[in-house]
Amino acid sequence: MLSPVNVSLESLNLVTLAPMLIAVVGALSILVIDFFKSNLDKTLYVMVSLLFLLLDLGAVIDSAGFFMENGTMLGFFDVMLIDGLAILSQIIIVGASMLFIPLALTSKRFHEFSYPEFFALFLFMIAGFQFMVASDSLILIFIGLETASLALYTLIALHNRSKSFEAAVKYFTMGALAAGFYAMGSMIFYAITGSVEINQIAAVLQADNYSNIGYVLIAVVFMLASFGFKLSLVPFHTWTPDVYEGSSAALAGYMSIVPKIAGFIVVMRLFEFLIHSGVIWLEVVLYASVVITMTAANIWALVQSDVKRMLAYSSISHAGFVMAAILIGTTQSNSALFLYWIVFAFTNLGAFTMLWVSRAKNLPAGQSSDHSFEKFSGMIHTAPMTATVMGLFMLSLAGLPPFGVFWGKIYMIGSAVSAGYTVLALIMALNSAIAGYYYIKLIVYMFMKDPVNPGDYMINASNSLKTIIGVAVIFTIFSIVAINPLLEVITAFVYNSGY
Amino acid sequence: MEMLLYTALFSPLVGSLFAALFSTSKKTLIAGVIPSALLFLSFISSAILLTHVLNGETVQVEMMTWMATGNLYIPFGFAVDQVSVTMMMVVTIVSTVVHVYAIGYMDHDAGFNRFFAWLSAFVFSMLILVMSDNFAGLFIGWEGVGLCSWGLIGFWFHKEVATWAANEAFIMNRIADLAMLIGIFLVYWNTGTLQYTEAFAAMPYLDHSIVVMMGVFLFIGAMGKSAQFPLHTWLADAMEGPTPVSALIHAATMVTAGVYLVVRANPMYDLIPEVGIFIASLGAFVAMFAATMALVNRDMKRIIAYSTLSQLGYMFVAAGLGAYWVALFHLMAHAFFKALLFLGAGNVMHAMDDELDPFKMGGLKKSMKWTWIMMTLASVALAGIYPLAGFFSKDLILEVAFVEHHYILYTVLLLTAGLTAFYSFRLVALIFHGEERHLEHGFHPHEAYKFMLWFMAPLGVLAVIAGMVFKSPYFEMVTQLLPRTEYHIHNPVVFWIMTIGTQVFVIAAIAYAYSKYKNAKIDKKTEEGFFYQVLFNQYYIPQFYEEFFVKPYRELSSILWKQVDMKIVDASVDGIANIFYKTGVNTRGMSSGNLSTNLKWMVVGLVILLALAVVFAVIVQNGDAVISVLHDLGAI
Amino acid sequence: MMEIGLSHYLILTTILFSIGLVGVMRRKNLLMLFFATEILLNSVNIGFAAISYYIGDFTGQMFAFFIIAIAASEVAVGLGLLIVWFKRTGNIDLDSMISMKG
Amino acid sequence: MLEHILSILIFFPALAGALGFIVNKNSMRAYGVTVGAIEFALSLWLWFSYDSGVSGMQFMESVSIIPAFGITYLLGIDGISLFIIIMASFFTMIGIASLSPTKNEKNLIITLLFLQMTMIGVFAALDAIIFYVFWELSLVPMLYIIGAWGGPKRIYASVKFFLYTFTGSLVMLVGMLFMAYFYHQATGQWSFSILEWYRLILPETYQLWLFVAFFFGFAIKVPMFPFHTWLPYAHGQAPTIGSVILAAVLLKMGTYAFIRFSLPLFPDASVFFMIPIAVISIIMIIYTAMVAYAQEDIKQVVAYSSVSHMGVIVLGTFALNVEGITGSVFLMIAHGIVSGALFLLVGVIYDRRHTKLMSEFGGLAKVMPNYAIIFGMMMMASVGMPLTINFVGEFLSLLGFYQQSHMLTLLAGTAIIVGAIYMLAAYKKAFFGEITNEANRNLPDVNKRELGALIPLVIIMVWLGVYPKPVLEPINNSVESIVQLMHDKAITPAAKAAIPDVSKPKPVIQRAPAHAAAKHTSAHEGGH
Amino acid sequence: MFEAIAFYTFSFLTILMFSITVMTSQALYALTAMAAGMIFISAFFFMLSADFLGAIQIIVYTGAVMALYAFGMMFFDTTREVKEKIQNKNIVFVLGTMVALLVVAIFMAPVVSENIHALYPIQEGLGNTEQVGIVLFTKYLIPFELAAIMLLSAMISGIVLAGKKMDNSLTLMADEEIELMQEANEKVNS
């Protein structure tokens, strides 16, 4: 017979759920507002979203406090897992979202921001990502992933022009395939361990001493393929440039940060024990994919004629670079991942925002894409400040000291060095050199060529966009001051989470 | 004393700087007069210093530190001793004369001021060279005179040949200077110092081979400056400079720096007699070699230049054989009469509008009496006729060779003495005697300014008396520092036979030259002969250098730049960059934009990973079996 | 062979999954492509149910349950995109979507 | 103020540059000169306050920035860096002062001021990462200067310059991270402080690899053969001011870094690589001199001559004894002065004729006598005439290396020959002969602005050639301590033998003792 | 024995149906075959005593397929062949076969692990649906709720994308046009 299920509220550990709940409530309240009164201005939704995100961030930071005291928290029948990784990644996710959402306040009107559904879906998506990072159950990860992804596809399509539909369809279709891979991978893990929780899987595999190596490997293969898509590792990356080009620059920038950090967290949870299991295969395959992703993406970025596509490839390359952290698998490298991603987030968001402010409704005359290099020709003469800021972001992305990404880069390469991955460290360094070329290319256009079409560059700018750029600039330049506190916090969180 | 030393040393510098102030402005007489006066001051100081030295007082001062690092310590140190004071006297006398002479000679030249700046700078460098008490200071002067020589040879920089000759002289000297530098390094690392006294004091304790190396390298340095074979070609080409320059630099002073160096380094060369023999042999060879080229040359200044070269060979024979004081003595005497000869040639050139071919002259004694007298005097002195200077200095070298039992050297030198007399008087005969051929060419010769002649007079006097009067006091003085060896042929019969024989031989040569060239008959047959052509073309050595060094260097440079640097080194750098770019261009099709392809790529990735996984799994699970299978296949 | 074990189901899963893959790669029509993605997810469901049965654990069924939910959501969003695309361009052929490449 | 003078020196120009955005275009030059003069005055004050008797670091500043990773804002100078810093501020000042009217003058001056910050930063940094920060940052203003104000191929040249050096320095960065890692292994602490690293004695194999890693960064910067090909392009295309700064200061970063990093950190590797590097240096000297001889563009001649001279500097550095290293440091300054001046001079003629091809000139000595004189003096300095600044450095460098290898020094010594060949040939082509090109007939001679830049250089060139002591002495003291450090750290017998022990008394050479000793003391008194 | 026969039969049918779905060029055949395949899959669920799952499968896919039918009708002439330019057919099959072979190669090996501990063991005597209920509302409460959110957002997405709001692209319209349009809308609404 059925016995009554007694569950005490404390054991649920509600605090673990609070941040996501806030985001969901926020989304719902936006829908409710819209239900009562439609045709409200986007500024309202932006601010409401921002407020909920603020609360969300507060809740995350609150749970960070709990984490520092009590260590890793489990909640809701151990489905929720709040450890340092979850907290750090949620901070990045929510923080980046907060930087992103004001980008809706453009001076030109764009389709997506005119509708409250956009903001509701946006918050749902954030909740999805948060669930994804705050769990080690493959089921919840899957649902979180799909919640976020489905919302994201829609957000892309909402830009409402043919390129964005094309982008959304491509992303969606490949995402569906990746979901299939994910399901298959989970199934195999389940087959060999009888569990879909990563901790449990790890425990069983270790107890078995990886006797079912064949099963383990193909499970890993399917997972790698699935997350290879999410993190755009070569050859699963092909959607990235198209999707970035098709979406609005703001969203593209967002996509280069948030979905990927969520993906990294899952990959880290899943692969960390596998890397340390002594399965050489995984190391070799990860090594290869890291190197290929970094290098190939860089090489393709070299030949782009559109800045946004170039930045898309550059994001792929950066993701490959960061993927090395998973391969290296030390506390230092995992901390480096977070550090890198934080500094990268500011810079990359800044760079994409710079594209966003220059976005005209229609294609610039005589150009086939929104942000072709020609558009930036001679900007130093027409818009010196803008050119300087853009140049700054490019230099930072190139890893030029003392700008943001550099610190992430040296800490990452440093971790490779410390773990004995000498050749990898060299490859990482040399890839930065290749990358230098295409970042410099934009600088060359802006600073060294003569203007071709003197137009208002800041056509789409508004004060809030400028503020976001200002924040990104300040962080990028003065990141040197922030690195130490960041590093200390990150290392503490990562270390205490056992990674 | 110190004051005198500094006066002697720095007044030419002051003069040079003074003239340099006007270097870009129009001719100002004062720019010539002041340096000349300052040089005279320098001469007076040197003379006073000479009196001190004659009394046995030498001066050594250290002005200031130049370089000091590690164990190296190089000061600006100057010494006035018996050797350097000799050189100082020679330099100051000749240069004073030349300066004054040049005021007249350069009268109409646009670069008058600049000329004096260079010329005084040269004197300063030369004085540094001779007065320095260490190798580094010597090197400063060494390079300084090279620089000034460059500036003065190329003085008429609008002339292509002049600038070419200047560069040639500079570069050739540089080649030798490298050896000199290496010699200096050797001295430093083996003795720990560059001061002459200390270094020489340490040398007897060194490994013999090291000393040999020092001697050789330093001598190669000397060879460059003194234009010894095979670095001799620049000297003849250097005649493109104004004649006072030739007189001062390329006859009296700079070219003798090599001899000075060997004399200065006598404690070292005494340790390595084998190098000395080499020096002497080379000297004898050059004496002969240069004299032969002088025989047929048709350029007045070049003839004198070859003569200089020949005489330098004499000096090296003496120095190489250890007769340092003899070498120095000949250096001094030679400076006087050779400078005189050049200045006379300058007068002739002036008169002939810079014509240099003596075959176009003739009979000039009518219009240029004084010049004729002085040039004849100088030629007689050069030929070594008693009682002029050459007799006492040059024939002494023959005696040295004889006494030291180097009979081959002796024979060569003796023959050369004959040749010397021949070509000297060939020149005199062609210029001053015979018909006035120059009239055919439309020249209207005139005698030089009076003051120029007046100032040449001291040289003439010195050319006459230097040997006879100075020899014994000089010997007494200089042998306080140099080995006091007297070279006497003790058998009086041999002595007289030799002395008289030599005189007769030389006079015969003079007579033959005079008779042959009085009328400037050109013997076509001889001229077309092989030997004549070889000599006339300077043994084809300049052509050889041009073909085998200059051209290949130029071409190789061009190849290195255009082929190696641009097409290999740079192209490979760009090539590496291009590999990446081309790869990008060729593979960007992977993102074809077609969703179907994208999906296929994902599956391809999956398949690759799966294949790797299966292979790995099979290997792990059937490790032993796989290995044995591979073993059977002979793969392992 | 007659004893049906877990492997049988897993192999069936694989075969169906591969059919789904073939469909995904082969189809140029967007709607038909969505069918193939459904096949992918459903094939995995068989595997989950089988594992769940053979190891006597309930989790597999739960996973399958959620996969069905996910599949349903994907259909909703996918069809939404499909409609928009069709409205805008008048066809749903993949080969028409090549405005962005490189 | 004195305790923060290095920070002030570094950041003052940058701050001034940032404020310069506000200054009106027309007054920008005056502003730039003022800032440059203040900076130069500050650097002179630095020299004045520098205690030349002390061999170690002075004016140290230390602020921990990223203690978690051992990165400290650590500054300090010794005799080696002091003069390069002074030179950097000096050249920026006269560079701005001598600037011929250009478009976007304001941007150029601001860029120069930023460049100055990075240059001084490189030479003052004692923390590897801070060093690296400035090292890399210096590329950016230079990229802009070449790319925006350069010749027709400026973009190619600037990008090549940037990427080439960037690549090299990234390899170096990996080396630095390794170094920090080894330090971490040895002490349990992260540190990038060079002074801390000095205390580390590494096994030889590690030294070799790290040496190679650092070498890439430095060699490309120097630039050493075969990594030199960016330089002719950069110089050929750069505007005058760019070439001047590049030649005078930026190239010195590489050779300076050899002395600051490679030698003391890896003494055994330095000895191991001494001969190969010497061979490369000799190739640099001879090969690039020959290439310079073949050039048609006078600026390229000077550019290649830079490479050739840098060869002597590297050779002197790898003499690994006090004489050689002191010589090479001095030669860095000398080469800075001389090649800087030569580039300024080329700029003078370029401003007038807008061409640098020697075939376009000829007989310039007649129309521009003052110009010819100054050019001639600088040329003679460049070929190493004694009593000019170059000679001191070249002499000491070669002298130093002679201790290590006789043959190689002989080959390297050909520098004085081949150098003369291309320089004299170029001078002859441009200045001598008749005026063949009518366009040259009425060229104005150097004007006051140009003289204002050139005369100080001439004065320095002669002054330090005649009396190098004020510069040589501080350098010598610092170099002695570095050589001593290397000797003490060396582990292989070969290295112990090759690196002299400075602390030991001067090797006694057999000679008449009383005489020599007496002489020597008196000599020293004379020197002071 | 019965089990084996059922398994092989349904396997054959499922594979056949899905193959048709994938291979046919008739849209309606494909739709129908897929629907059939889905139903056959539910048979496996029933065989594996996952009754609830089987039921859900039938319900969901009937619903979903109905919807698909509707769309199929909308987009295609039901009798016409769908034209697809299919290049490189072979690659597709090679890749598909390779995936199958490689995975099957591993799946041939038995899954053995003594360390499997069922977290939610299937209890005898309880109905499948009841057990689903228990697990769903305890352990998988959060996923369940999240799935609800997912469905909600998917629904919103579907409505937004398919609805009228996407008809006019504000992104491409000039500001004046947008205002004109909004005024028109307000008039309609009022």
CSV table of C-alpha atoms in Angstrom, one decimal, chain B residues 20 23-24 60 62-76 124 128 133 136 139-141 143-144 146-147 150 154 157-160 163-164 166-167 170-171 174-179 181-182 184-186 188-195 197-199 201-203 205-206 213 217 550 552-554 556-562 564-566 569-570 573-574, chain D residues 156 160 164 225-230 232-233 287 289-291 293-296 304 321-323 326 363 365-366 369-370 373 379-380 383-387 391-392 395-396 398-400 402-403 406 409-410 413-414 416-418 420-421 424-425 427-428 431-434 465-469 472-473 476 480 506-507 509-512 515-516 519-520 522-524 526-528:
chain,number,residue,atom,x,y,z
B,20,ALA,CA,85.3,74.3,-38.7
B,23,SER,CA,83.3,75.5,-42.7
B,24,THR,CA,80.1,76.2,-44.5
B,60,GLN,CA,104.0,61.3,-18.9
B,62,GLU,CA,97.2,61.3,-17.5
B,63,MET,CA,94.6,63.7,-18.5
B,64,MET,CA,91.5,61.8,-17.5
B,65,THR,CA,89.8,58.5,-17.5
B,66,TRP,CA,88.4,57.4,-20.8
B,67,MET,CA,87.0,54.0,-20.3
B,68,ALA,CA,87.0,52.0,-17.1
B,69,THR,CA,85.0,48.9,-16.6
B,70,GLY,CA,85.7,45.5,-15.1
B,71,ASN,CA,89.4,45.2,-15.0
B,72,LEU,CA,89.8,47.4,-18.0
B,73,TYR,CA,91.2,50.9,-17.3
B,74,ILE,CA,92.0,53.2,-20.2
B,75,PRO,CA,93.0,56.7,-19.5
B,76,PHE,CA,93.7,59.5,-21.8
B,124,PHE,CA,95.6,66.6,-33.9
B,128,ILE,CA,97.3,61.8,-30.4
B,133,ASP,CA,101.0,56.2,-23.8
B,136,ALA,CA,93.8,52.6,-27.0
B,139,PHE,CA,93.9,53.6,-31.8
B,140,ILE,CA,92.1,56.8,-31.4
B,141,GLY,CA,94.7,58.6,-33.3
B,143,GLU,CA,91.3,56.0,-36.6
B,144,GLY,CA,91.3,59.8,-36.4
B,146,GLY,CA,92.0,57.6,-41.1
B,147,LEU,CA,88.9,59.7,-40.8
B,150,TRP,CA,89.0,60.2,-45.8
B,154,GLY,CA,87.5,63.1,-50.8
B,157,PHE,CA,83.6,65.6,-53.2
B,158,HIS,CA,82.0,66.5,-56.4
B,159,LYS,CA,84.6,64.4,-58.2
B,160,GLU,CA,83.6,60.8,-58.4
B,163,THR,CA,85.2,60.2,-53.2
B,164,TRP,CA,85.8,56.7,-54.4
B,166,ALA,CA,88.4,58.3,-50.1
B,167,ASN,CA,86.1,55.4,-49.4
B,170,PHE,CA,89.0,54.3,-45.4
B,171,ILE,CA,87.7,50.8,-45.9
B,174,ARG,CA,89.5,49.6,-41.6
B,175,ILE,CA,90.4,46.1,-42.7
B,176,ALA,CA,93.8,46.6,-41.1
B,177,ASP,CA,92.3,48.3,-38.1
B,178,LEU,CA,90.4,45.2,-37.4
B,179,ALA,CA,93.6,43.3,-37.0
B,181,LEU,CA,91.9,45.9,-32.7
B,182,ILE,CA,92.3,42.2,-32.3
B,184,ILE,CA,94.8,45.2,-28.8
B,185,PHE,CA,92.4,42.7,-27.4
B,186,LEU,CA,95.1,40.2,-27.3
B,188,TYR,CA,94.5,43.4,-22.9
B,189,TRP,CA,93.5,39.8,-22.2
B,190,ASN,CA,97.0,38.6,-21.8
B,191,THR,CA,98.6,41.5,-20.0
B,192,GLY,CA,95.6,43.0,-18.3
B,193,THR,CA,96.4,46.5,-19.5
B,194,LEU,CA,96.8,48.6,-22.5
B,195,GLN,CA,99.5,50.9,-21.1
B,197,THR,CA,105.1,50.2,-20.4
B,198,GLU,CA,103.1,47.8,-18.3
B,199,ALA,CA,102.1,45.7,-21.3
B,201,ALA,CA,106.9,44.7,-19.2
B,202,ALA,CA,104.5,41.7,-19.0
B,203,MET,CA,105.2,40.3,-22.4
B,205,TYR,CA,106.4,36.3,-19.3
B,206,LEU,CA,103.8,35.3,-21.9
B,213,MET,CA,100.0,36.6,-32.5
B,217,PHE,CA,98.0,41.4,-35.6
B,550,VAL,CA,84.5,44.6,-54.9
B,552,PRO,CA,81.5,39.9,-55.8
B,553,TYR,CA,80.7,41.9,-52.6
B,554,ARG,CA,78.4,44.1,-54.4
B,556,LEU,CA,76.5,39.1,-53.2
B,557,SER,CA,75.0,41.9,-51.2
B,558,SER,CA,72.4,42.4,-53.8
B,559,ILE,CA,71.7,38.6,-53.8
B,560,LEU,CA,71.5,38.5,-50.1
B,561,TRP,CA,69.0,41.3,-50.0
B,562,LYS,CA,66.8,40.4,-52.9
B,564,VAL,CA,67.9,35.6,-49.4
B,565,ASP,CA,66.4,38.3,-47.2
B,566,MET,CA,63.3,39.0,-49.2
B,569,VAL,CA,63.8,34.8,-44.7
B,570,ASP,CA,61.0,37.3,-45.1
B,573,VAL,CA,57.8,34.5,-42.2
B,574,ASP,CA,55.0,35.7,-44.5
D,156,TYR,CA,51.4,45.7,-43.9
D,160,LYS,CA,53.7,42.6,-39.3
D,164,TYR,CA,55.7,39.3,-35.1
D,225,PHE,CA,68.6,37.1,-37.5
D,226,PRO,CA,66.5,35.4,-38.9
D,227,PHE,CA,63.7,37.2,-37.1
D,228,HIS,CA,64.6,40.6,-38.3
D,229,THR,CA,62.5,41.1,-41.4
D,230,TRP,CA,59.8,43.1,-39.7
D,232,PRO,CA,63.1,47.0,-42.5
D,233,TYR,CA,59.4,47.2,-43.2
D,287,TYR,CA,74.8,39.6,-43.4
D,289,ALA,CA,75.6,44.9,-43.3
D,290,MET,CA,75.8,43.4,-46.8
D,291,VAL,CA,72.1,43.7,-47.2
D,293,TYR,CA,74.9,47.8,-48.7
D,294,ALA,CA,72.5,46.7,-51.4
D,295,GLN,CA,69.7,49.0,-50.4
D,296,GLU,CA,68.4,51.7,-52.6
D,304,TYR,CA,69.6,47.4,-41.6
D,321,ASN,CA,82.0,39.3,-18.5
D,322,VAL,CA,81.9,42.7,-17.1
D,323,GLU,CA,83.7,44.4,-20.0
D,326,THR,CA,79.0,47.0,-19.8
D,363,GLY,CA,75.7,66.2,-54.3
D,365,ALA,CA,76.8,68.2,-49.5
D,366,LYS,CA,76.9,71.2,-51.7
D,369,PRO,CA,76.4,71.6,-46.0
D,370,ASN,CA,75.3,71.7,-42.4
D,373,ILE,CA,78.2,67.7,-41.7
D,379,MET,CA,77.7,58.3,-39.9
D,380,MET,CA,81.2,58.3,-38.5
D,383,VAL,CA,80.9,53.2,-38.1
D,384,GLY,CA,82.5,53.4,-34.7
D,385,MET,CA,85.0,56.2,-34.9
D,386,PRO,CA,86.9,56.5,-31.6
D,387,LEU,CA,85.9,59.4,-29.5
D,391,PHE,CA,83.2,53.3,-30.3
D,392,VAL,CA,83.2,52.9,-26.6
D,395,PHE,CA,85.2,48.4,-28.4
D,396,LEU,CA,84.1,47.1,-25.0
D,398,LEU,CA,84.2,43.1,-28.8
D,399,LEU,CA,86.9,43.3,-26.2
D,400,GLY,CA,84.6,41.4,-23.8
D,402,TYR,CA,87.3,38.2,-27.2
D,403,GLN,CA,87.8,36.5,-23.9
D,406,HIS,CA,89.1,34.7,-30.6
D,409,THR,CA,85.5,38.1,-32.3
D,410,LEU,CA,87.6,38.4,-35.4
D,413,GLY,CA,85.0,42.6,-35.7
D,414,THR,CA,84.3,42.8,-39.4
D,416,ILE,CA,83.9,47.9,-38.4
D,417,ILE,CA,84.7,47.0,-42.0
D,418,VAL,CA,81.3,46.2,-43.4
D,420,ALA,CA,82.1,51.4,-43.1
D,421,ILE,CA,81.4,50.0,-46.5
D,424,LEU,CA,80.3,55.3,-46.8
D,425,ALA,CA,78.7,54.1,-49.9
D,427,TYR,CA,76.9,58.8,-47.9
D,428,LYS,CA,78.8,58.9,-51.1
D,431,PHE,CA,76.0,63.6,-50.5
D,432,PHE,CA,78.9,63.5,-52.9
D,433,GLY,CA,79.2,64.0,-56.6
D,434,GLU,CA,77.6,66.6,-58.7
D,465,GLY,CA,82.6,59.3,-26.7
D,466,VAL,CA,85.2,61.4,-25.0
D,467,TYR,CA,84.1,61.1,-21.5
D,468,PRO,CA,81.9,58.1,-21.0
D,469,LYS,CA,82.7,57.7,-17.4
D,472,LEU,CA,80.0,53.8,-17.7
D,473,GLU,CA,80.6,53.8,-14.0
D,476,ASN,CA,79.8,48.9,-14.6
D,480,GLU,CA,79.5,43.6,-11.9
D,506,LYS,CA,92.2,41.1,-10.5
D,507,PRO,CA,94.1,38.2,-12.1
D,509,ILE,CA,99.8,39.0,-14.5
D,510,GLN,CA,103.4,38.4,-14.1
D,511,ARG,CA,105.3,41.5,-14.6
D,512,ALA,CA,107.6,43.8,-12.8
D,515,HIS,CA,106.4,49.4,-11.1
D,516,ALA,CA,103.0,48.3,-12.3
D,519,LYS,CA,101.5,53.1,-12.0
D,520,HIS,CA,98.1,51.8,-11.5
D,522,SER,CA,98.5,56.9,-9.8
D,523,ALA,CA,96.4,56.1,-12.9
D,524,HIS,CA,93.3,55.9,-10.8
D,526,GLY,CA,94.3,60.7,-12.3
D,527,GLY,CA,91.0,59.4,-13.3
D,528,HIS,CA,89.0,61.0,-10.6
